[in-house]
Coordinates of C-alpha atoms in Angstrom, one line a residue:
Chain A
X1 CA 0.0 0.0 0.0
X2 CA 1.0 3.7 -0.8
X3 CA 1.7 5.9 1.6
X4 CA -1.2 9.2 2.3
X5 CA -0.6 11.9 -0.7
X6 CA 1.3 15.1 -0.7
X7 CA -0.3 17.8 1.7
X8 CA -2.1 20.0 -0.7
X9 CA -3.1 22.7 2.2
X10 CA -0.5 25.3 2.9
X11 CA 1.2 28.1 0.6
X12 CA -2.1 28.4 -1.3
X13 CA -1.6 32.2 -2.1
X14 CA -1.0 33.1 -5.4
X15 CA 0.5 36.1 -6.7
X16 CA -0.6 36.2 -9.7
X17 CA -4.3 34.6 -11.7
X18 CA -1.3 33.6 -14.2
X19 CA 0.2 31.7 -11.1
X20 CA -3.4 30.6 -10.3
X21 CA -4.2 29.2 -13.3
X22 CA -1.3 27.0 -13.9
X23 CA -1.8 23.2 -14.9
X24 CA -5.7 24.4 -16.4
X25 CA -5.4 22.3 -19.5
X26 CA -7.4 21.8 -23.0
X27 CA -10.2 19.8 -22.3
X28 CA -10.1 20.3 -18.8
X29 CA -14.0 20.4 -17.2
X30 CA -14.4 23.9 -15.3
X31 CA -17.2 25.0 -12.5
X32 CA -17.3 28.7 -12.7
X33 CA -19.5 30.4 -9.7
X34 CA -22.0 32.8 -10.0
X35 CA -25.8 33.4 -11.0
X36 CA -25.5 35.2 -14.4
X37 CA -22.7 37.9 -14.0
X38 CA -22.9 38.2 -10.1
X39 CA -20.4 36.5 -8.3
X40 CA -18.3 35.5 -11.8
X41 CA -14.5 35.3 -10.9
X42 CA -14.1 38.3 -13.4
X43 CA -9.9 38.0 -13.1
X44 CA -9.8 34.3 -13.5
X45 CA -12.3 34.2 -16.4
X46 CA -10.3 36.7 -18.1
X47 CA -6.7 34.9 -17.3
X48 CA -8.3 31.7 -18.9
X49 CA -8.6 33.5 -22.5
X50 CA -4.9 34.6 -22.2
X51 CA -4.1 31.2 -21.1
X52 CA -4.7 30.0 -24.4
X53 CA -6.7 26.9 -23.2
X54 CA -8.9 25.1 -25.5
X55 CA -12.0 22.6 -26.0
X56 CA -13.1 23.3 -22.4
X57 CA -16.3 21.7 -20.8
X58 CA -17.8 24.8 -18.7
X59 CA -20.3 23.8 -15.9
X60 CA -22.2 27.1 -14.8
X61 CA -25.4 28.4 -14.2
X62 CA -25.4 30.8 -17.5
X63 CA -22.5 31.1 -19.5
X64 CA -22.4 35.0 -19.3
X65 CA -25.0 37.5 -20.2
X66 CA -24.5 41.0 -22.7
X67 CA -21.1 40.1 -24.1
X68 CA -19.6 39.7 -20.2
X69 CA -18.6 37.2 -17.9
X70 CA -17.9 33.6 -19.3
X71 CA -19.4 35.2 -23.0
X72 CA -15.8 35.7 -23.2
X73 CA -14.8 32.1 -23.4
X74 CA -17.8 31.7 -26.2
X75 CA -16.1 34.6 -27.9
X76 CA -12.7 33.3 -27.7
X77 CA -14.1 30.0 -28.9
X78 CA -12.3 27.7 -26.2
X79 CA -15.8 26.2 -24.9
X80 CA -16.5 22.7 -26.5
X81 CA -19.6 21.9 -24.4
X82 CA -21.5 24.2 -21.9
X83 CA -23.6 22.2 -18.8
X84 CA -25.7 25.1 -17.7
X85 CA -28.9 25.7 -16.2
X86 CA -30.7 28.7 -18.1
X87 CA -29.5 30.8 -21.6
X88 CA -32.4 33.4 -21.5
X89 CA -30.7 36.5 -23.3
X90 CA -27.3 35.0 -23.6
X91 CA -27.0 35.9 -27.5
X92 CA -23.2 34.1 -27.5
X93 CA -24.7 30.8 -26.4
X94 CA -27.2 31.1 -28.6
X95 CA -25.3 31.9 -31.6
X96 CA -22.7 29.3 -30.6
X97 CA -25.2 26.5 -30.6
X98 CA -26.9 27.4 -33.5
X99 CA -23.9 27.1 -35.7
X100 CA -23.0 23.8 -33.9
X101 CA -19.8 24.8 -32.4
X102 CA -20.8 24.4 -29.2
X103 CA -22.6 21.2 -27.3
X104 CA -25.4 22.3 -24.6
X105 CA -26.6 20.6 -21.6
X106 CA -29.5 22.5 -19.8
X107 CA -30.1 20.8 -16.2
X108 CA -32.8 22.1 -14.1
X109 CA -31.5 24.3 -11.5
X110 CA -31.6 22.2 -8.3
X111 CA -30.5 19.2 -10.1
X112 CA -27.5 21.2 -11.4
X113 CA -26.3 22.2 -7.6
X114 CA -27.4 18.7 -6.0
X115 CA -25.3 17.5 -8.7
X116 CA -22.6 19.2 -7.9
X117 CA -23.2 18.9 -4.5
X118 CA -23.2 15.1 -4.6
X119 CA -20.0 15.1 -6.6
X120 CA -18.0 17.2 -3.7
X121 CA -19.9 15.3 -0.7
X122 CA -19.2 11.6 -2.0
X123 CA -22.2 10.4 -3.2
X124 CA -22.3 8.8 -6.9
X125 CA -26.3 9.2 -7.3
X126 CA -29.8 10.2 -6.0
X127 CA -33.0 10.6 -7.2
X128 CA -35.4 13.5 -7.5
X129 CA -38.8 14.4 -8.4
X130 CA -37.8 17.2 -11.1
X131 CA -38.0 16.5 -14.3
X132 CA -40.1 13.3 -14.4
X133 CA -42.7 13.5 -17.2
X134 CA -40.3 15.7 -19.1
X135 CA -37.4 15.5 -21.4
X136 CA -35.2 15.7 -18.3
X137 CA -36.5 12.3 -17.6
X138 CA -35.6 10.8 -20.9
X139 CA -32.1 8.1 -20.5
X140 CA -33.0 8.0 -17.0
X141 CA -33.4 5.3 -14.1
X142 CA -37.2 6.4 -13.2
X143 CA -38.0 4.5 -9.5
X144 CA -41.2 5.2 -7.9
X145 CA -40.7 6.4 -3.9
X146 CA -44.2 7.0 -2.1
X147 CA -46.1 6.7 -5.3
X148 CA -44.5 9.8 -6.9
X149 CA -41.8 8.7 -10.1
X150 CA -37.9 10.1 -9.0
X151 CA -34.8 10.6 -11.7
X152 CA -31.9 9.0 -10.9
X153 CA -29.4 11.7 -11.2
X154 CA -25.6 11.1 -11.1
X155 CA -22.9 13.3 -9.7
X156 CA -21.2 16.2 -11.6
X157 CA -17.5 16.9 -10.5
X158 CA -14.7 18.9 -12.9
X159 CA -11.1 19.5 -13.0
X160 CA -11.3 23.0 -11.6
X161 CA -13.1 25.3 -9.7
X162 CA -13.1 28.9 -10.4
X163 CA -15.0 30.9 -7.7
X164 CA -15.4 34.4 -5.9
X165 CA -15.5 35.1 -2.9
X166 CA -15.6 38.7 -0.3
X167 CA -12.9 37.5 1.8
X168 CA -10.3 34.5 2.4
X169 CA -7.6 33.8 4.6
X170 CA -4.9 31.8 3.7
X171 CA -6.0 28.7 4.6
X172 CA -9.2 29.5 2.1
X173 CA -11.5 30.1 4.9
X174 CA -14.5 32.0 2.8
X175 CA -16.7 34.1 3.3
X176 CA -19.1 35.3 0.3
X177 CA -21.4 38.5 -0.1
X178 CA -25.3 38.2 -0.3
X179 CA -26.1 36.4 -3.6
X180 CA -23.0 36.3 -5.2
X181 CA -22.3 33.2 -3.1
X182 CA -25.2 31.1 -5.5
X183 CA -23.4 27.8 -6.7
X184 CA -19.6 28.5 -5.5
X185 CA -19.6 26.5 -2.2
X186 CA -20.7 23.8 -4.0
X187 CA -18.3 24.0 -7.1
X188 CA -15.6 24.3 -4.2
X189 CA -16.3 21.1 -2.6
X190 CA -17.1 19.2 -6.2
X191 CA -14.1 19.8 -8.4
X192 CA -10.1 18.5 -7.7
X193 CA -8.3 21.7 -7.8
X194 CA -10.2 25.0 -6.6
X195 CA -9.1 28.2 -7.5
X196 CA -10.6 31.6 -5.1
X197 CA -10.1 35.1 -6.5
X198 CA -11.0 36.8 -3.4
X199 CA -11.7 40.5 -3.0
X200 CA -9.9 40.5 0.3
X201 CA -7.4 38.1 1.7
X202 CA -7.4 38.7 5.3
X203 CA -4.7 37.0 8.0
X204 CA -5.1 33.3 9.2
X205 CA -7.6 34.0 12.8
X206 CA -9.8 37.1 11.2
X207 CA -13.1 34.7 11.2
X208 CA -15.3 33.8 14.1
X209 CA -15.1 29.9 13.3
X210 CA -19.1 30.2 13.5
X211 CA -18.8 32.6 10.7
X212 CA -16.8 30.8 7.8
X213 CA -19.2 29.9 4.9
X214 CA -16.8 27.6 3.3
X215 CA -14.3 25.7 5.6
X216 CA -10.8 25.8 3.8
X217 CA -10.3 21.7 3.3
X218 CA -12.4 22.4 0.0
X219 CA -9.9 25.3 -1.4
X220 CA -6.5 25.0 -3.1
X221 CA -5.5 28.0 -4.6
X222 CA -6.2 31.9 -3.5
X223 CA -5.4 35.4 -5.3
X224 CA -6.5 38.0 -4.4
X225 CA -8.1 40.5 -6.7
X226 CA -9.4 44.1 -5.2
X227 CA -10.7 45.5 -8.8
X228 CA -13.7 44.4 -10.0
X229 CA -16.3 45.7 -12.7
X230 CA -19.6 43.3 -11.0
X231 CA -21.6 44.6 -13.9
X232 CA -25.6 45.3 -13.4
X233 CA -27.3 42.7 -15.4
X234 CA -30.4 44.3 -15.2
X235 CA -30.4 47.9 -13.0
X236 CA -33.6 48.6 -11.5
X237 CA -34.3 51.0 -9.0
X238 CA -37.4 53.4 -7.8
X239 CA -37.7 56.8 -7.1
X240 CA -36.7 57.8 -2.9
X241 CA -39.5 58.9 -1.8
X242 CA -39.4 62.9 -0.7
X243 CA -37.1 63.5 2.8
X244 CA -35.4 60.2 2.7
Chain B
X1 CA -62.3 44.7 -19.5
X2 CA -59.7 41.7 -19.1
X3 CA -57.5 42.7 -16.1
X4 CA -54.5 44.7 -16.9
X5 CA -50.9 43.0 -15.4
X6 CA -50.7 45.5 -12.4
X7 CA -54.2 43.8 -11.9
X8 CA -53.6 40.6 -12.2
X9 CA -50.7 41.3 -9.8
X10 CA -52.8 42.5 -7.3
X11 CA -55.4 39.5 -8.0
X12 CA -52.7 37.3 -7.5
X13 CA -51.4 38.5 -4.0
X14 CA -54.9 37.9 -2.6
X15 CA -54.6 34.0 -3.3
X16 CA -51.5 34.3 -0.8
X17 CA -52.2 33.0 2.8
X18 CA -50.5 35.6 5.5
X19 CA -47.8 33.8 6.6
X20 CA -46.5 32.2 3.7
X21 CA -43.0 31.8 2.3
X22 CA -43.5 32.3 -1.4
X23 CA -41.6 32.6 -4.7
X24 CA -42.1 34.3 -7.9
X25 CA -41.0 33.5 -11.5
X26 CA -39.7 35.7 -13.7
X27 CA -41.8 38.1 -15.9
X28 CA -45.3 38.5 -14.6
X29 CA -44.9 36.9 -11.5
X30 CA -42.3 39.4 -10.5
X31 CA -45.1 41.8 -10.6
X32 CA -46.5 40.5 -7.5
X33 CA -44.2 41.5 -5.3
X34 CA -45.4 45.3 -5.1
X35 CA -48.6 44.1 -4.2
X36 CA -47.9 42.1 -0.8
X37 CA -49.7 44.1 1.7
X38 CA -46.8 44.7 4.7
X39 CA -48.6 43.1 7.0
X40 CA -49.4 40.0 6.1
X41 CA -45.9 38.2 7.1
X42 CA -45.0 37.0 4.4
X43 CA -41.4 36.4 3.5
X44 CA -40.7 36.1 -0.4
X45 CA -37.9 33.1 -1.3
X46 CA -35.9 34.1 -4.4
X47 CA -34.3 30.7 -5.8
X48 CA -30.3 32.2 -6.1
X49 CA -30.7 32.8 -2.5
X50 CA -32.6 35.3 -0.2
X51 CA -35.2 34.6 2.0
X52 CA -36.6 38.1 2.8
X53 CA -36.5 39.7 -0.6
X54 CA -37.4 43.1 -0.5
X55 CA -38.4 46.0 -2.9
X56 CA -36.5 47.6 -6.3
X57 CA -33.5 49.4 -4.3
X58 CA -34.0 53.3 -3.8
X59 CA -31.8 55.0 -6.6
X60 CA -28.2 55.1 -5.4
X61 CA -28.8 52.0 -2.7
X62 CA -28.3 49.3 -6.0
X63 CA -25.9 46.6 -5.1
X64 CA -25.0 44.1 -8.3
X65 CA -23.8 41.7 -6.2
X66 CA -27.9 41.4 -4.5
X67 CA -30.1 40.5 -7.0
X68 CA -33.4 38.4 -7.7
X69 CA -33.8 35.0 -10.3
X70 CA -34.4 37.1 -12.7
X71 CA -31.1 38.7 -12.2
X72 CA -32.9 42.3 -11.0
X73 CA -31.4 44.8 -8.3
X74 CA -33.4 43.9 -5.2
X75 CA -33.0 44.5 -1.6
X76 CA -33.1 42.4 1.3
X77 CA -35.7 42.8 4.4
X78 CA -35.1 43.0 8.0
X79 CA -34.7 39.7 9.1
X80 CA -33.8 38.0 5.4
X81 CA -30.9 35.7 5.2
X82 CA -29.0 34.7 2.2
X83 CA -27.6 31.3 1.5
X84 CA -26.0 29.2 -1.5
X85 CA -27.8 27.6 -4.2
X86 CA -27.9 23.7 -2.5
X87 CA -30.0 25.1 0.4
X88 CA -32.1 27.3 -1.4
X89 CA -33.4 24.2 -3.7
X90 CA -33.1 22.2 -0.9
X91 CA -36.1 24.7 0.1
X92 CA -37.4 24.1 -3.0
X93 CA -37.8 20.8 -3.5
X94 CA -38.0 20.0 0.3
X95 CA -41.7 21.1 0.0
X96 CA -40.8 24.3 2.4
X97 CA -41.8 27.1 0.2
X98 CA -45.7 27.3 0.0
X99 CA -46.8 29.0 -2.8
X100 CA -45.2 29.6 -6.1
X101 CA -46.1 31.8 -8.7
X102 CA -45.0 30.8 -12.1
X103 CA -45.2 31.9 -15.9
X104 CA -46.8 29.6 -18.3
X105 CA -46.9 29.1 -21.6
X106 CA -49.2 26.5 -22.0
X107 CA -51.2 24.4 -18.8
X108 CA -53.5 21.8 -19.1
X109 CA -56.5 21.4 -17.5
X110 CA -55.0 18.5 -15.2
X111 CA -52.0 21.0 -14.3
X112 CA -49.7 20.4 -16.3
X113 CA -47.1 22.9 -16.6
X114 CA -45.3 24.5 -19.5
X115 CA -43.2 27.0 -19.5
X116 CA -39.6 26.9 -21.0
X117 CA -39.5 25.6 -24.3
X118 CA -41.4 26.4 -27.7
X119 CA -40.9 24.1 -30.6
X120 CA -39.2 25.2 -33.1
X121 CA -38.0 28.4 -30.8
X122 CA -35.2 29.1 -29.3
X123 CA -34.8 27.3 -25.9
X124 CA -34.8 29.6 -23.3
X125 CA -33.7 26.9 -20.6
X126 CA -35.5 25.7 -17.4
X127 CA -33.9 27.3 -15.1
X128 CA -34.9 26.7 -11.1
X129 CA -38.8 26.0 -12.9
X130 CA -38.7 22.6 -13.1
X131 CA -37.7 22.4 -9.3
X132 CA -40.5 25.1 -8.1
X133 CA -43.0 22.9 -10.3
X134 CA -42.5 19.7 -8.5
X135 CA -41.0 21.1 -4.6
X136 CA -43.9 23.3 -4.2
X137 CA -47.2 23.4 -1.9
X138 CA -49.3 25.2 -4.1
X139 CA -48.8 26.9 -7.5
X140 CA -50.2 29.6 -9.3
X141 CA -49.4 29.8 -13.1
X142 CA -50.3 33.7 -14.2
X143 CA -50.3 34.5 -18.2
X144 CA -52.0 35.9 -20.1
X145 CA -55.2 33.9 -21.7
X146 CA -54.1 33.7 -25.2
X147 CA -50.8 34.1 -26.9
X148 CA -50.3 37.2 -29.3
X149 CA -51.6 35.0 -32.3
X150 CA -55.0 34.0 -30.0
X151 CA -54.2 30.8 -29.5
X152 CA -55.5 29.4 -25.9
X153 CA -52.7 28.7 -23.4
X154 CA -55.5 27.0 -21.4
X155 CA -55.4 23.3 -23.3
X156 CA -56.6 20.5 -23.0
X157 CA -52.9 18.7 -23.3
X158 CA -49.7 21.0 -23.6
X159 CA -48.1 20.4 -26.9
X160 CA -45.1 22.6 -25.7
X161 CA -42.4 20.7 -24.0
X162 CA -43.6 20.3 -20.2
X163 CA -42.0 22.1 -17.2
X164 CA -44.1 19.3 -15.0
X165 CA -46.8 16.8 -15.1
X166 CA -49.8 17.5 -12.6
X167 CA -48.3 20.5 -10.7
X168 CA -50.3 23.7 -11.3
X169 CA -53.1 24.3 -8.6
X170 CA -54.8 27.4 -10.0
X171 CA -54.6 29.8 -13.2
X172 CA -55.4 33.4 -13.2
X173 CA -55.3 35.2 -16.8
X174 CA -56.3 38.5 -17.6
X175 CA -59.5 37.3 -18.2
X176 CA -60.1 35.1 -14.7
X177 CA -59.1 32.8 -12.3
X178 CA -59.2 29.4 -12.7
X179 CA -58.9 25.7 -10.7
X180 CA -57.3 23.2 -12.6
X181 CA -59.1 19.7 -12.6
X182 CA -59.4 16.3 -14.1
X183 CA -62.9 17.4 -16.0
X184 CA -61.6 21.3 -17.2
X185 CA -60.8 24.4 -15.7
X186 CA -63.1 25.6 -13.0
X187 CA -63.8 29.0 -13.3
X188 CA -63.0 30.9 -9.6
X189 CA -63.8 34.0 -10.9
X190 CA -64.1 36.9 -13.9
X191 CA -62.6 39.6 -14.7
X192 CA -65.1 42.6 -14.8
X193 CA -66.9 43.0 -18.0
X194 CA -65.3 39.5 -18.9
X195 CA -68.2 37.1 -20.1
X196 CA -67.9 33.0 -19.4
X197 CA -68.8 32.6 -23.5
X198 CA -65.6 34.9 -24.5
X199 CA -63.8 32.7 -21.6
X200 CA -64.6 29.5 -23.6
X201 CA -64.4 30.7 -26.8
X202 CA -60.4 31.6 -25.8
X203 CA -59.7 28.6 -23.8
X204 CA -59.2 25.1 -25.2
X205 CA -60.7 22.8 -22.9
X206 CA -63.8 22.4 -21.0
X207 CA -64.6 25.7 -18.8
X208 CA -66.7 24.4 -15.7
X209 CA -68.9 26.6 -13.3
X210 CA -69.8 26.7 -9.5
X211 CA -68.4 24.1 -6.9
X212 CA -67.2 20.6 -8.1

C-alpha cells in the first residue's frame, strides 16, 4: 500500500491569476461560480482566455449575459460543451449553438447544484422528483418512492473550480457576499483543484469559526483581486420617496 | 375589460395566505411582489438565495452583487438571510416554500405545466422551474389567456415541451381565475366585464362553473 498523498493545504496564495491558473489544461472540465454575471470570478475568467486553453467543458449556471462574464470564453471559442442551467438573453450561447460549435446541456436548477453537491460530498447518485414526465426524464433510471416517479441523477464533478469570494484567509476560509455566493460553495467542494479570487485576503484567525461559509479543506489555490467591474445585469431602482 | 398586469398582480397577492413563504418566477410573477400588503408576514424566497426579498433598491442603494432569479437589483428585508444555491433548492424541492407563482406558456387542465421551451423556438432553458413545479405546496401559473396569435394557453394537453406533469393548482389570466381539474378548468372568478362565452371561446378545454 501507498503511503497518504502530498499535503495540498499550505502556501495556497498566489500572486498572480497567471500563477493561479497553472496546470488548467485543453479539455479540462471547469465549474465557474456565480448566478449570471454576479459572483463570476471576473480575473480568472479573463486569465483563462490569455491562457490559451482550448476545448473546455464549462459547468455554470449561464454562460455569461450582454457580451460579459464567461461570454468571453464563447467569444474566444475555447468552450467545446457548456452544462448550464438557463440561456435566456445570452446571445453568445445562442449563436454558438446554432452554428453547432458548441454542445449544450441544460439541467434544471436544483438538479444542477445537487449534482454538484453530490460530486463534492461523496455520493455517486440520487434521485429526484424534477423533471419526471419531461425530457429531463428521458435516458434515465425512473423508480417510484411514495407513489411519486424520481430521476436517478448522477454526480457532476470537474477538473477545476473557479470561484469568488468577499474575503479569504490563507487557509481559504471564505466568506461570500449576499447572492454572489449562489453555486460557489458547491463548485468548491465538487471539483479536484479549486481556485478563489478573493476581494480581500485577510490574515489566518480574522473569522469567528461560527462565521466561515466555506471551511478551507475544499480550497486550493487563492489570489486576491481588489478591482472588480460586477456589472448590473439588469439595474432597476425606484424613485426615494421625498425627505429620505 | 380583461385585467391589466398591475391587476392581475394584485389579484394574484390575494390567493396568498399571510404567513406564507412564497416565490415568484420571472416576468409576470415578479409583478406580484409590489402588491404584498406589509402586513401579512409574508417572507418572499428568491431561488439564487434570499429569504426576505425586499423592494427595487431606492436610486443610489443598487448593489449588483444582490439580485433576484431574474437577475434584477433587489433588496433584502429585516430579518432575510442569504444562503448558496444547494440550500435554497433544498427549500425548493423540500416542499418548504408554500406558494409559487409561475409563468406559463401552456397548462392543461389537469395541471400540467409548461413553460420553457417552444418548438421550433429558441430554448430559453429551465432554469430553477422545473424544481419550483414539483417542490412546491401550491402553484399559481399567471399568463396571459391567449398568446399574441389568440391561440388558448389554457389546453386541453400541452403540446409545448412540459416544465411538470400534474403541478399547477390554479390559473389566473387576464380574463379570470381558474382551478385546474381532471374534468376542465373551474372558473374561480371573472374579470369585470369579462363574459364566461368569451372565456370559452379563448380557452381550449372544458370551462366548468360553481363548486365541483
Amino acid at each position: 500500500m501507498s503511503g497518504p498523498r502530498p499535503g495540498r493545504h499550505r502556501d495556497k496564495v498566489r500572486a498572480s491569476v497567471a500563477e493561479a491558473l497553472e496546470g488548467l489544461h485543453d479539455g479540462a472540465r471547469v465549474m465557474v461560480g456565480g448566478f449570471g454575471l454576479c459572483g463570476n470570478p471576473e480575473a480568472l475568467i479573463r486569465g483563462v482566455v490569455e491562457r490559451g486553453v482550448r476545448d473546455l467543458v464549462l459547468i455554470s449556471n449561464n454562460a455569461g449575459n450582454l457580451g460579459k462574464g464567461l461570454n468571453l470564453w464563447l467569444q474566444a471559442g475555447i468552450v467545446r460543451k457548456v452544462i448550464c442551467t438557463y440561456i435566456g438573453t445570452n446571445e453568445a450561447l445562442h449563436e454558438q449553438m446554432a452554428a453547432g460549435r458548441v454542445e449544450v446541456e441544460i439541467v434544471p436548477q436544483g438538479t444542477f447544484v445537487e449534482r454538484i453537491r453530490a460530486a463534492g460530498a461523496g455520493i455517486a447518485a440520487f434521485y429526484t422528483p424534477t423533471g419526471a414526465g419531461t425530457v429531463v426524464a428521458e435516458g434515465k433510471e425512473i423508480r417510484e418512492f411514495d407513489g411519486r416517479p424520481h430521476l436517478l441523477e448522477r454526480a457532476l464533478g470537474a477538473d477545476f473550480a473557479l470561484v469568488r469570494a468577499r474575503r479569504a484567509d490563507p487557509f481559504g476560509n471564505l466568506r461570500f457576499w449576499r447572492t454572489a455566493r449562489n453555486f460557489s460553495p458547491l463548485m468548491c467542494m465538487a471539483a479536484r483543484t479549486t481556485l478563489v479570487e478573493a476581494d480581500e485576503l485577510v490574515p489566518l484567525g480574522t473569522f469567528d469559526p461560527d462565521d466561515v461559509h466555506l471551511p478551507g479543506i475544499f480550497v486550493h489555490r487563492i489570489v486576491e483581486v481588489r478591482e472588480h467591474e460586477d456589472p448590473f445585469e439588469y439595474r432597476v431602482v425606484r424613485p426615494r420617496p421625498e425627505g429620505r | 375589460m380583461p385585467w391589466s398586469r398591475e391587476q392581475m398582480a394584485e389579484r394574484a397577492a390575494r390567493e396568498i395566505p399571510p404567513g406564507s413563504i412564497v416565490n415568484l418566477g420571472i416576468g409576470l410573477p415578479t409583478l406580484v411582489a409590489d402588491c404584498i400588503p406589509p402586513d401579512a408576514d409574508i417572507w418572499l424566497h428568491t431561488e439564487n438565495g434570499i429569504l426576505g426579498m425586499g423592494p427595487f433598491p431606492y436610486e443610489g442603494e443598487e448593489d449588483p452583487q444582490i439580485i433576484n432569479a431574474g437577475k434584477q437589483t433587489v433588496t433584502i428585508v429585516r430579518g432575510g438571510s442569504t444562503f448558496d444555491s444547494a440550500l435554497s433548492f433544498a427549500m425548493i424541492r423540500g416542499g418548504h416554500v408554500d406558494v409559487t407563482i409561475l409563468g406559463a406558456m401552456q397548462v392543461s387542465a389537469a395541471g400540467d405545466l409548461a413553460n420553457w421551451a417552444i418548438p421550433g423556438g429558441k430554448v430559453m432553458g429551465i432554469g430553477g422551474a422545473m424544481d419550483l413545479a414539483s417542490g412546491s405546496g401550491f402553484i399559481l401559473a399567471m399568463t396571459t389567456h391567449v398568446t399574441r396569435e389568440g391561440e388558448p394557453k389554457l389546453v386541453a394537453e400541452c403540446t409545448y415541451p412540459l416544465t411538470a406533469r400534474r403541478c399547477v393548482h390554479r390559473v389566473l389570466t387576464d380574463l379570470g381565475l381558474f382551478a385546474c381539474g381532471p374534468e376542465g378548468f373551474r372558473l374561480l372568478e371573472l374579470a369585470p366585464g369579462v363574459s364566461l362565452d368569451e372565456v370559452r371561446r379563448k380557452t381550449g378545454a372544458p370551462v366548468l362553473e360553481g363548486r365541483p
